[in-house]
Amino acid sequence: MTDDVKGTKSAPPRLRGVTYAHAGEGYFEKRQLQRSAGFWGLWGIGVAAVISGDFSGWNLGIGEAGWGGLLIATVAIVAMYFGMLFSIGEMSAAMPHTGGAYSFARASMGPWGGFITGLAETIEYVFTTGVIVLFSAGYANAATDELFGLDLSDHMWLWWLVLYTAFVALNASGAEISFKFAIAVAVISIGILVLFAVLAIANGAVDFGQLDNIAPEGGNGTFMPFGWEGVLYALPFAMWFFLGIEELPLAAEEAHDPAKDIPRAGIIGMITLVGCAALVFFLNPAVTGASELGGSDEPLLDGFRAFMSDDWAAVLSIFALIGLLASLQGIMFAYGRNMYSLSRAGYYPKFLSVTGTRKTPYVALVAGAAFGFVVLVVVDYLAKNTDTIGEKANAIVLNVAVWGAVLAYILQMVAFVLLRRKFPNAERPYRSPAGVAGAAVAGLIAAITFVGLFYNDDARTAILGIAVLYVIALGGFAIFGRHYLVLSPEEEYAMSGGLHRDPSVEHYGGVELEAELPPEDFTP
């Protein structure tokens, strides 16, 4: 047990197979965050985290399902995200602390539910950051090659190292800087997408006849050239338009008014993203052709190249890179706060939640970046030296990120339904207009997506690999981690039945809480 975590004077408290240690003097003081975000800061961090999906990644779904099949998949995914955001908005307003998905599941399903859900979200955000680094490096290398003759194709790890280092430094420099940066790059990124649409139309480059230029298979039509099976495989890529917008509850302890602004920023951010997705979804393949776009690592840049000279396209690719960098900053923010909250509660090693003088979880940021960098190096090596992975490295990392995301989504929707029943009297400043039905629909679509990942041969190997690591982590928690949990804000909310709601208002420390616990739930 560390110096700043201690047990009670007798034995540490136990609850359903886990053991808690009361936080020692100075424990939470070393793990403070700073309130820096209003509505626009939250909108910016949410949109910024996702906007790269309009620049790369989504188009791989065309290769799986054709344009029409991806359209059907995208409509389903939009319904899923709205249902989920309504539900998450209600839970985040009720629980204005940093835990996010882990916190919701902890309150509804106990410590094991919290850990399983929080770990899935860690996988989602760490691997999503890796995907964005891959795509960002590709855009950056294309631009420097065409403008300056600097081609690092054989040494892409240098780009990855530069990107990880720069954005860990940005996110560690302070929450206020992070939120301001997010607003700026979100607005610029939206402007770039609008510019692409305007130039494509002005240059007469849009031909909607190219949307279905993929040759159908197995008696299917050109709208859905690979049938309903293709739609199933396309669901993860349709998610790339929106994956990450659900991170906003992780900013709860850094928001000025989380109960009001997080639900509102999530819904308005989602509406913004639907508009951006529509621009690229209808216009980008209409400019380049669906079949040509289905395997591209730089779909928007390919769109610019279709009606502009290479030099101008290279210049615009630098601006397109801003969209990817926006998401790199936003998603890195998310994994830092996710790991911070799980570490503060003792599920992860406690040193990961130390924040330092700038009130940012810099240790968690560095740890997540180091792990992501190693993953990219390993995947790159396998891609160059094995036939199994080959040219599918980007899709493999993307599918792992989606696997973590949909698992976390399913568990959060279960948590929403359970919390409505278990904590009926808990304060809920915002209530989902879709209620339990919205959560059920969102959870069902997420479950179908989850199953679809295992049916896709290209994704199965990667998913099984990360599932093994997932099981190893669960084993580590069972053997060691569950014995050293801390009564953090997320834990005390759950253990008090929602009575300890806001860590900025109520006292936290565990001693008073221990006396309030029902005897059947708590044994000394």
Coordinates of C-alpha atoms in Angstrom, one line a residue, residues 49-472:
A49 CA -12.1 14.3 -31.0
V50 CA -14.3 13.0 -33.9
I51 CA -13.7 15.2 -36.9
S52 CA -10.8 13.2 -38.2
G53 CA -13.3 10.5 -39.1
D54 CA -14.4 12.7 -42.0
F55 CA -10.8 12.9 -43.3
S56 CA -9.9 9.2 -43.1
G57 CA -11.2 5.8 -42.0
W58 CA -14.9 6.0 -42.9
N59 CA -14.2 5.3 -46.5
L60 CA -12.9 1.8 -45.8
G61 CA -16.6 0.9 -45.2
I62 CA -17.2 1.5 -49.0
G63 CA -14.8 -1.3 -49.7
E64 CA -16.8 -3.6 -47.4
A65 CA -20.4 -2.7 -48.4
G66 CA -20.3 -0.3 -51.4
W67 CA -21.7 3.2 -51.1
G68 CA -25.3 2.2 -50.6
G69 CA -24.4 -0.4 -48.0
L70 CA -22.4 2.1 -46.1
L71 CA -25.3 4.6 -46.3
I72 CA -27.6 2.0 -44.6
A73 CA -24.9 1.3 -42.0
T74 CA -24.4 5.0 -41.3
V75 CA -28.1 5.7 -40.8
A76 CA -28.2 2.9 -38.2
I77 CA -25.1 4.2 -36.4
V78 CA -26.6 7.7 -36.3
A79 CA -29.6 6.3 -34.5
M80 CA -27.3 4.5 -32.1
Y81 CA -25.3 7.6 -31.2
F82 CA -28.4 9.8 -30.6
G83 CA -29.9 7.1 -28.3
M84 CA -26.6 6.7 -26.5
L85 CA -25.9 10.4 -26.1
F86 CA -29.4 11.0 -24.6
S87 CA -28.7 8.2 -22.1
I88 CA -25.1 9.3 -21.4
G89 CA -26.3 12.9 -20.9
E90 CA -28.6 11.8 -18.2
M91 CA -26.0 9.7 -16.4
S92 CA -23.3 12.4 -16.7
A93 CA -25.5 15.1 -15.3
A94 CA -26.3 12.8 -12.3
M95 CA -22.7 11.9 -11.8
P96 CA -20.6 15.0 -12.5
H97 CA -17.2 13.4 -11.9
T98 CA -14.5 12.3 -14.3
G99 CA -15.2 8.5 -14.5
G100 CA -17.5 8.5 -17.5
A101 CA -18.3 5.0 -18.7
Y102 CA -16.5 3.4 -15.7
S103 CA -18.5 5.6 -13.3
F104 CA -21.9 4.7 -14.8
A105 CA -21.1 0.9 -14.8
R106 CA -19.6 1.1 -11.3
A107 CA -22.8 2.6 -9.9
S108 CA -25.0 0.1 -11.6
M109 CA -23.0 -3.1 -11.8
G110 CA -20.5 -2.9 -9.0
P111 CA -16.7 -2.8 -9.0
W112 CA -16.2 -5.6 -11.6
G113 CA -18.7 -3.9 -13.9
G114 CA -16.9 -0.6 -13.5
F115 CA -13.5 -2.2 -14.3
I116 CA -14.7 -4.1 -17.3
T117 CA -16.4 -1.1 -18.8
G118 CA -13.5 1.3 -18.0
L119 CA -11.0 -1.1 -19.5
A120 CA -13.0 -1.3 -22.7
E121 CA -13.1 2.5 -22.9
T122 CA -9.3 2.6 -22.4
I123 CA -8.8 0.3 -25.3
E124 CA -11.2 2.4 -27.4
Y125 CA -9.4 5.7 -26.8
V126 CA -5.8 4.4 -26.8
F127 CA -6.3 2.5 -30.1
T128 CA -8.3 5.3 -31.6
T129 CA -5.4 7.6 -30.9
G130 CA -3.2 5.1 -32.7
V131 CA -5.4 5.1 -35.7
I132 CA -5.4 8.9 -35.9
V133 CA -1.6 8.9 -35.6
L134 CA -1.4 6.5 -38.5
F135 CA -3.7 8.6 -40.7
S136 CA -2.1 11.8 -39.6
A137 CA 1.4 10.5 -40.5
G138 CA 0.2 9.5 -43.9
Y139 CA -1.2 12.9 -44.6
A140 CA 1.8 14.7 -43.3
N141 CA 4.2 12.5 -45.3
A142 CA 2.2 13.0 -48.5
A143 CA 2.4 16.8 -48.0
T144 CA 6.1 16.9 -47.2
D145 CA 6.9 14.6 -50.1
E146 CA 5.0 16.6 -52.7
L147 CA 6.1 20.0 -51.4
F148 CA 9.7 19.4 -50.2
G149 CA 10.6 16.0 -51.5
L150 CA 10.8 14.7 -47.9
D151 CA 9.5 11.1 -48.0
L152 CA 9.7 9.1 -44.8
S153 CA 7.6 6.2 -46.1
D154 CA 10.3 3.7 -44.9
H155 CA 10.6 5.3 -41.5
M156 CA 7.0 6.2 -40.6
W157 CA 7.8 5.6 -36.9
L158 CA 9.5 9.0 -36.9
W159 CA 6.2 10.7 -37.8
W160 CA 4.5 8.7 -35.0
L161 CA 7.0 9.7 -32.5
V162 CA 6.8 13.3 -33.4
L163 CA 3.0 13.3 -33.2
Y164 CA 2.7 11.5 -29.9
T165 CA 5.4 13.7 -28.3
A166 CA 3.8 16.9 -29.6
F167 CA 0.3 16.1 -28.5
V168 CA 1.2 14.7 -25.1
A169 CA 3.0 18.0 -24.5
L170 CA -0.1 19.9 -25.6
N171 CA -2.5 18.0 -23.5
A172 CA -0.2 18.1 -20.5
S173 CA 0.2 21.9 -20.7
G174 CA -3.1 22.6 -19.1
A175 CA -6.8 22.0 -19.6
E176 CA -7.6 25.6 -20.6
I177 CA -5.1 25.4 -23.4
S178 CA -6.6 22.1 -24.5
F179 CA -10.1 23.4 -24.7
K180 CA -9.1 26.5 -26.5
F181 CA -7.1 24.5 -29.0
A182 CA -10.0 22.1 -29.5
I183 CA -12.4 25.0 -30.3
A184 CA -10.0 26.5 -32.8
V185 CA -9.2 23.3 -34.7
A186 CA -12.8 22.1 -34.7
V187 CA -13.9 25.3 -36.4
I188 CA -10.9 25.2 -38.9
S189 CA -11.7 21.5 -39.7
I190 CA -15.3 22.2 -40.4
G191 CA -14.2 25.1 -42.6
I192 CA -11.9 22.7 -44.6
L193 CA -14.8 20.3 -45.2
V194 CA -17.0 23.1 -46.4
L195 CA -14.2 24.4 -48.6
F196 CA -13.9 21.0 -50.2
A197 CA -17.6 20.9 -50.9
V198 CA -17.6 24.4 -52.4
L199 CA -14.6 23.8 -54.6
A200 CA -15.8 20.3 -55.8
I201 CA -19.1 21.8 -56.9
A202 CA -17.6 25.0 -58.4
N203 CA -15.1 22.9 -60.4
G204 CA -17.9 20.6 -61.8
A205 CA -16.1 17.6 -60.3
V206 CA -19.2 16.1 -58.6
D207 CA -20.7 13.1 -60.5
F208 CA -23.2 11.2 -58.4
G209 CA -23.1 8.4 -61.0
Q210 CA -19.8 7.4 -59.5
L211 CA -21.3 6.5 -56.1
D212 CA -22.3 3.0 -57.3
N213 CA -19.3 2.2 -59.6
I214 CA -18.3 -1.0 -57.7
A215 CA -19.1 -4.2 -59.5
P216 CA -21.6 -6.3 -57.5
E217 CA -21.1 -9.8 -56.4
G218 CA -23.4 -12.8 -55.8
G219 CA -26.3 -11.4 -57.7
N220 CA -26.5 -8.2 -55.7
G221 CA -27.2 -4.8 -57.2
T222 CA -24.9 -1.8 -57.5
F223 CA -26.4 0.0 -54.6
M224 CA -25.4 -2.8 -52.2
P225 CA -22.8 -4.7 -54.2
F226 CA -21.9 -7.1 -51.3
G227 CA -25.4 -7.5 -49.9
W228 CA -26.5 -7.3 -46.2
E229 CA -23.3 -9.0 -45.1
G230 CA -21.4 -6.0 -46.4
V231 CA -23.6 -3.7 -44.4
L232 CA -22.8 -5.7 -41.2
Y233 CA -19.1 -5.4 -42.0
A234 CA -19.4 -1.6 -42.7
L235 CA -20.9 -0.7 -39.3
P236 CA -17.5 -0.2 -37.6
F237 CA -16.4 2.1 -40.4
A238 CA -19.7 4.1 -40.2
M239 CA -18.9 4.6 -36.5
W240 CA -15.7 6.4 -37.5
F241 CA -17.8 9.4 -38.4
F242 CA -18.9 9.8 -34.7
L243 CA -16.6 7.7 -32.5
G244 CA -15.4 9.8 -29.6
I245 CA -18.3 12.2 -29.1
E246 CA -19.3 10.1 -26.1
E247 CA -16.1 11.2 -24.3
L248 CA -17.6 14.4 -22.9
P249 CA -18.5 13.0 -19.4
L250 CA -14.8 12.5 -18.9
A251 CA -14.5 16.3 -18.8
A252 CA -17.1 16.6 -15.9
E253 CA -14.6 17.8 -13.3
E254 CA -13.1 20.3 -15.7
A255 CA -16.5 21.8 -16.8
H256 CA -17.9 24.9 -15.1
D257 CA -21.5 23.5 -15.3
P258 CA -21.3 19.8 -16.2
A259 CA -24.9 18.9 -15.4
K260 CA -26.2 21.5 -18.0
D261 CA -23.4 21.7 -20.6
I262 CA -22.3 18.1 -21.1
P263 CA -25.7 16.8 -22.3
R264 CA -26.2 19.9 -24.5
A265 CA -22.7 19.9 -26.0
G266 CA -23.1 16.2 -26.8
I267 CA -26.3 16.5 -28.7
I268 CA -25.3 19.8 -30.5
G269 CA -21.9 18.3 -31.3
M270 CA -23.6 15.2 -32.8
I271 CA -25.8 17.4 -35.0
T272 CA -22.6 19.2 -36.1
L273 CA -20.9 15.9 -36.9
V274 CA -23.9 14.6 -38.9
G275 CA -23.7 17.6 -41.1
C276 CA -20.0 17.2 -41.7
A277 CA -20.4 13.5 -42.4
A278 CA -23.1 14.2 -45.0
L279 CA -20.7 16.6 -46.9
V280 CA -17.9 14.1 -47.3
F281 CA -20.2 11.0 -47.6
F282 CA -22.1 12.3 -50.6
L283 CA -19.4 14.4 -52.3
N284 CA -16.0 12.7 -51.7
P285 CA -16.9 9.4 -53.6
A286 CA -18.9 11.4 -56.1
V287 CA -15.6 13.2 -57.0
T288 CA -13.2 10.3 -56.9
G289 CA -15.5 7.3 -57.5
A290 CA -16.6 4.8 -54.8
S291 CA -14.4 2.0 -56.0
E292 CA -11.3 4.3 -56.0
L293 CA -12.0 5.6 -52.5
G294 CA -12.8 2.2 -50.8
G295 CA -9.1 1.5 -49.9
S296 CA -7.6 5.0 -49.7
D297 CA -5.7 6.2 -46.7
E298 CA -6.2 9.8 -47.8
P299 CA -9.7 10.0 -49.1
L300 CA -10.2 13.8 -48.7
L301 CA -6.7 14.5 -50.2
D302 CA -7.6 12.2 -53.1
G303 CA -10.8 14.3 -53.6
F304 CA -8.8 17.5 -53.8
R305 CA -6.4 15.9 -56.2
A306 CA -9.2 15.0 -58.5
F307 CA -9.9 18.6 -59.5
M308 CA -6.7 20.5 -58.4
S309 CA -3.1 20.4 -59.3
D310 CA -0.8 18.3 -57.2
D311 CA 0.9 21.4 -55.7
W312 CA -2.4 22.9 -54.6
A313 CA -3.6 19.6 -53.4
A314 CA -0.5 19.2 -51.3
V315 CA -1.1 22.6 -49.7
L316 CA -4.6 21.8 -48.9
S317 CA -3.5 18.4 -47.5
I318 CA -1.7 20.4 -44.8
F319 CA -5.0 22.0 -43.9
A320 CA -6.7 18.6 -44.1
L321 CA -4.1 17.4 -41.6
I322 CA -5.5 19.9 -39.1
G323 CA -8.7 17.8 -38.9
L324 CA -6.7 14.8 -38.0
L325 CA -4.6 16.7 -35.5
A326 CA -7.8 18.0 -33.9
S327 CA -8.9 14.5 -33.2
L328 CA -5.5 13.5 -32.0
Q329 CA -5.7 16.1 -29.3
G330 CA -9.3 15.4 -28.4
I331 CA -9.0 11.6 -28.2
M332 CA -5.7 11.9 -26.3
F333 CA -7.6 14.1 -23.8
A334 CA -10.1 11.3 -23.4
Y335 CA -7.7 8.4 -22.7
G336 CA -5.8 10.6 -20.2
R337 CA -9.0 11.3 -18.2
N338 CA -10.2 7.7 -18.5
M339 CA -7.0 6.3 -17.2
Y340 CA -6.8 9.1 -14.6
S341 CA -10.2 8.2 -13.1
L342 CA -9.5 4.4 -13.0
S343 CA -6.1 5.0 -11.5
R344 CA -7.4 7.5 -8.8
A345 CA -9.9 4.8 -7.7
G346 CA -7.1 2.1 -7.6
Y347 CA -8.2 0.0 -10.6
Y348 CA -5.0 1.0 -12.4
P349 CA -1.6 1.7 -10.8
K350 CA -2.2 4.8 -8.6
F351 CA 0.8 6.8 -10.0
L352 CA -1.0 7.1 -13.3
S353 CA -3.5 9.6 -11.8
V354 CA -0.9 12.1 -10.5
T355 CA -1.6 15.5 -12.1
G356 CA 1.2 17.8 -11.0
T357 CA 1.2 21.6 -11.0
R358 CA -0.7 22.1 -14.3
K359 CA -3.6 19.9 -13.1
T360 CA -3.4 17.5 -16.0
P361 CA -2.9 13.7 -15.8
Y362 CA 0.5 13.9 -17.5
V363 CA 1.6 10.4 -16.3
A364 CA -1.5 8.8 -17.9
L365 CA -1.0 10.7 -21.1
V366 CA 2.6 9.5 -21.4
A367 CA 1.8 5.9 -20.5
G368 CA -1.0 5.7 -23.1
A369 CA 1.2 7.3 -25.8
A370 CA 4.0 4.9 -25.1
F371 CA 1.7 1.9 -25.3
G372 CA 0.1 3.2 -28.5
F373 CA 3.5 3.8 -30.1
V374 CA 4.6 0.3 -29.4
V375 CA 1.4 -1.1 -30.9
L376 CA 1.9 0.8 -34.1
V377 CA 5.5 -0.4 -34.4
V378 CA 4.5 -4.0 -33.9
V379 CA 1.6 -3.8 -36.3
D380 CA 3.8 -2.1 -38.9
Y381 CA 6.4 -4.9 -38.6
L382 CA 3.7 -7.5 -39.0
A383 CA 2.2 -5.7 -42.0
K384 CA 5.6 -5.7 -43.7
N385 CA 6.6 -9.3 -42.9
T386 CA 3.4 -11.3 -42.9
D387 CA 0.8 -12.1 -45.5
T388 CA -2.0 -12.2 -42.8
I389 CA -1.9 -8.5 -42.2
G390 CA -0.4 -7.1 -45.4
E391 CA -2.0 -3.8 -46.3
K392 CA -4.7 -4.0 -43.7
A393 CA -2.8 -2.6 -40.8
N394 CA -4.9 0.6 -40.6
A395 CA -8.1 -1.4 -40.6
I396 CA -6.8 -3.8 -37.9
V397 CA -6.0 -1.0 -35.5
L398 CA -9.3 0.7 -36.3
N399 CA -11.3 -2.5 -35.6
V400 CA -9.6 -2.9 -32.2
A401 CA -10.6 0.6 -31.4
V402 CA -14.2 -0.1 -32.5
W403 CA -14.2 -3.3 -30.5
G404 CA -13.4 -1.5 -27.3
A405 CA -15.9 1.3 -28.2
V406 CA -19.0 -1.0 -28.9
L407 CA -18.3 -3.1 -25.8
A408 CA -18.2 0.1 -23.7
Y409 CA -21.4 1.3 -25.4
I410 CA -23.3 -1.9 -24.7
L411 CA -22.3 -1.8 -21.0
Q412 CA -23.2 1.9 -20.7
M413 CA -26.7 1.3 -22.1
V414 CA -27.1 -1.6 -19.6
A415 CA -26.0 0.7 -16.9
F416 CA -28.5 3.3 -17.9
V417 CA -31.4 0.8 -17.6
L418 CA -30.2 -0.5 -14.3
L419 CA -29.6 2.9 -12.8
R420 CA -33.2 3.9 -13.6
R421 CA -34.3 1.0 -11.5
K422 CA -31.6 0.9 -8.8
F423 CA -31.4 4.7 -8.1
P424 CA -34.9 5.9 -8.8
N425 CA -34.6 8.8 -6.4
A426 CA -31.1 10.0 -7.5
E427 CA -30.9 13.6 -8.6
R428 CA -31.1 13.8 -12.4
P429 CA -30.7 17.4 -13.6
Y430 CA -31.2 16.1 -17.2
R431 CA -33.4 13.3 -18.3
S432 CA -33.1 11.5 -21.6
P433 CA -36.1 12.2 -23.9
A434 CA -35.7 8.7 -25.4
G435 CA -35.7 7.0 -22.0
V436 CA -35.1 3.3 -21.7
A437 CA -36.3 2.7 -25.2
G438 CA -33.5 4.9 -26.6
A439 CA -30.9 3.1 -24.6
A440 CA -32.3 -0.3 -25.7
V441 CA -32.1 0.6 -29.4
A442 CA -28.6 2.0 -29.0
G443 CA -27.5 -1.1 -27.1
L444 CA -29.0 -3.4 -29.7
I445 CA -27.2 -1.6 -32.6
A446 CA -23.9 -1.7 -30.7
A447 CA -24.4 -5.4 -30.0
I448 CA -25.0 -6.1 -33.7
T449 CA -21.8 -4.2 -34.6
F450 CA -19.9 -6.1 -31.9
V451 CA -21.0 -9.4 -33.4
G452 CA -20.2 -8.2 -36.9
L453 CA -16.6 -7.7 -36.0
F454 CA -16.2 -11.4 -35.3
Y455 CA -17.8 -12.3 -38.6
N456 CA -15.3 -10.2 -40.6
D457 CA -12.1 -12.3 -41.3
D458 CA -10.0 -9.1 -41.6
A459 CA -11.0 -8.0 -38.1
R460 CA -11.1 -11.4 -36.3
T461 CA -7.4 -11.9 -35.7
A462 CA -6.9 -8.5 -34.3
I463 CA -10.0 -8.7 -32.1
L464 CA -8.9 -12.1 -30.7
G465 CA -5.5 -10.6 -29.9
I466 CA -6.8 -7.7 -28.0
A467 CA -9.4 -9.9 -26.2
V468 CA -6.4 -12.0 -24.9
L469 CA -4.9 -8.8 -23.5
Y470 CA -8.3 -7.9 -22.0
V471 CA -8.5 -11.2 -20.2
I472 CA -5.0 -10.8 -18.9

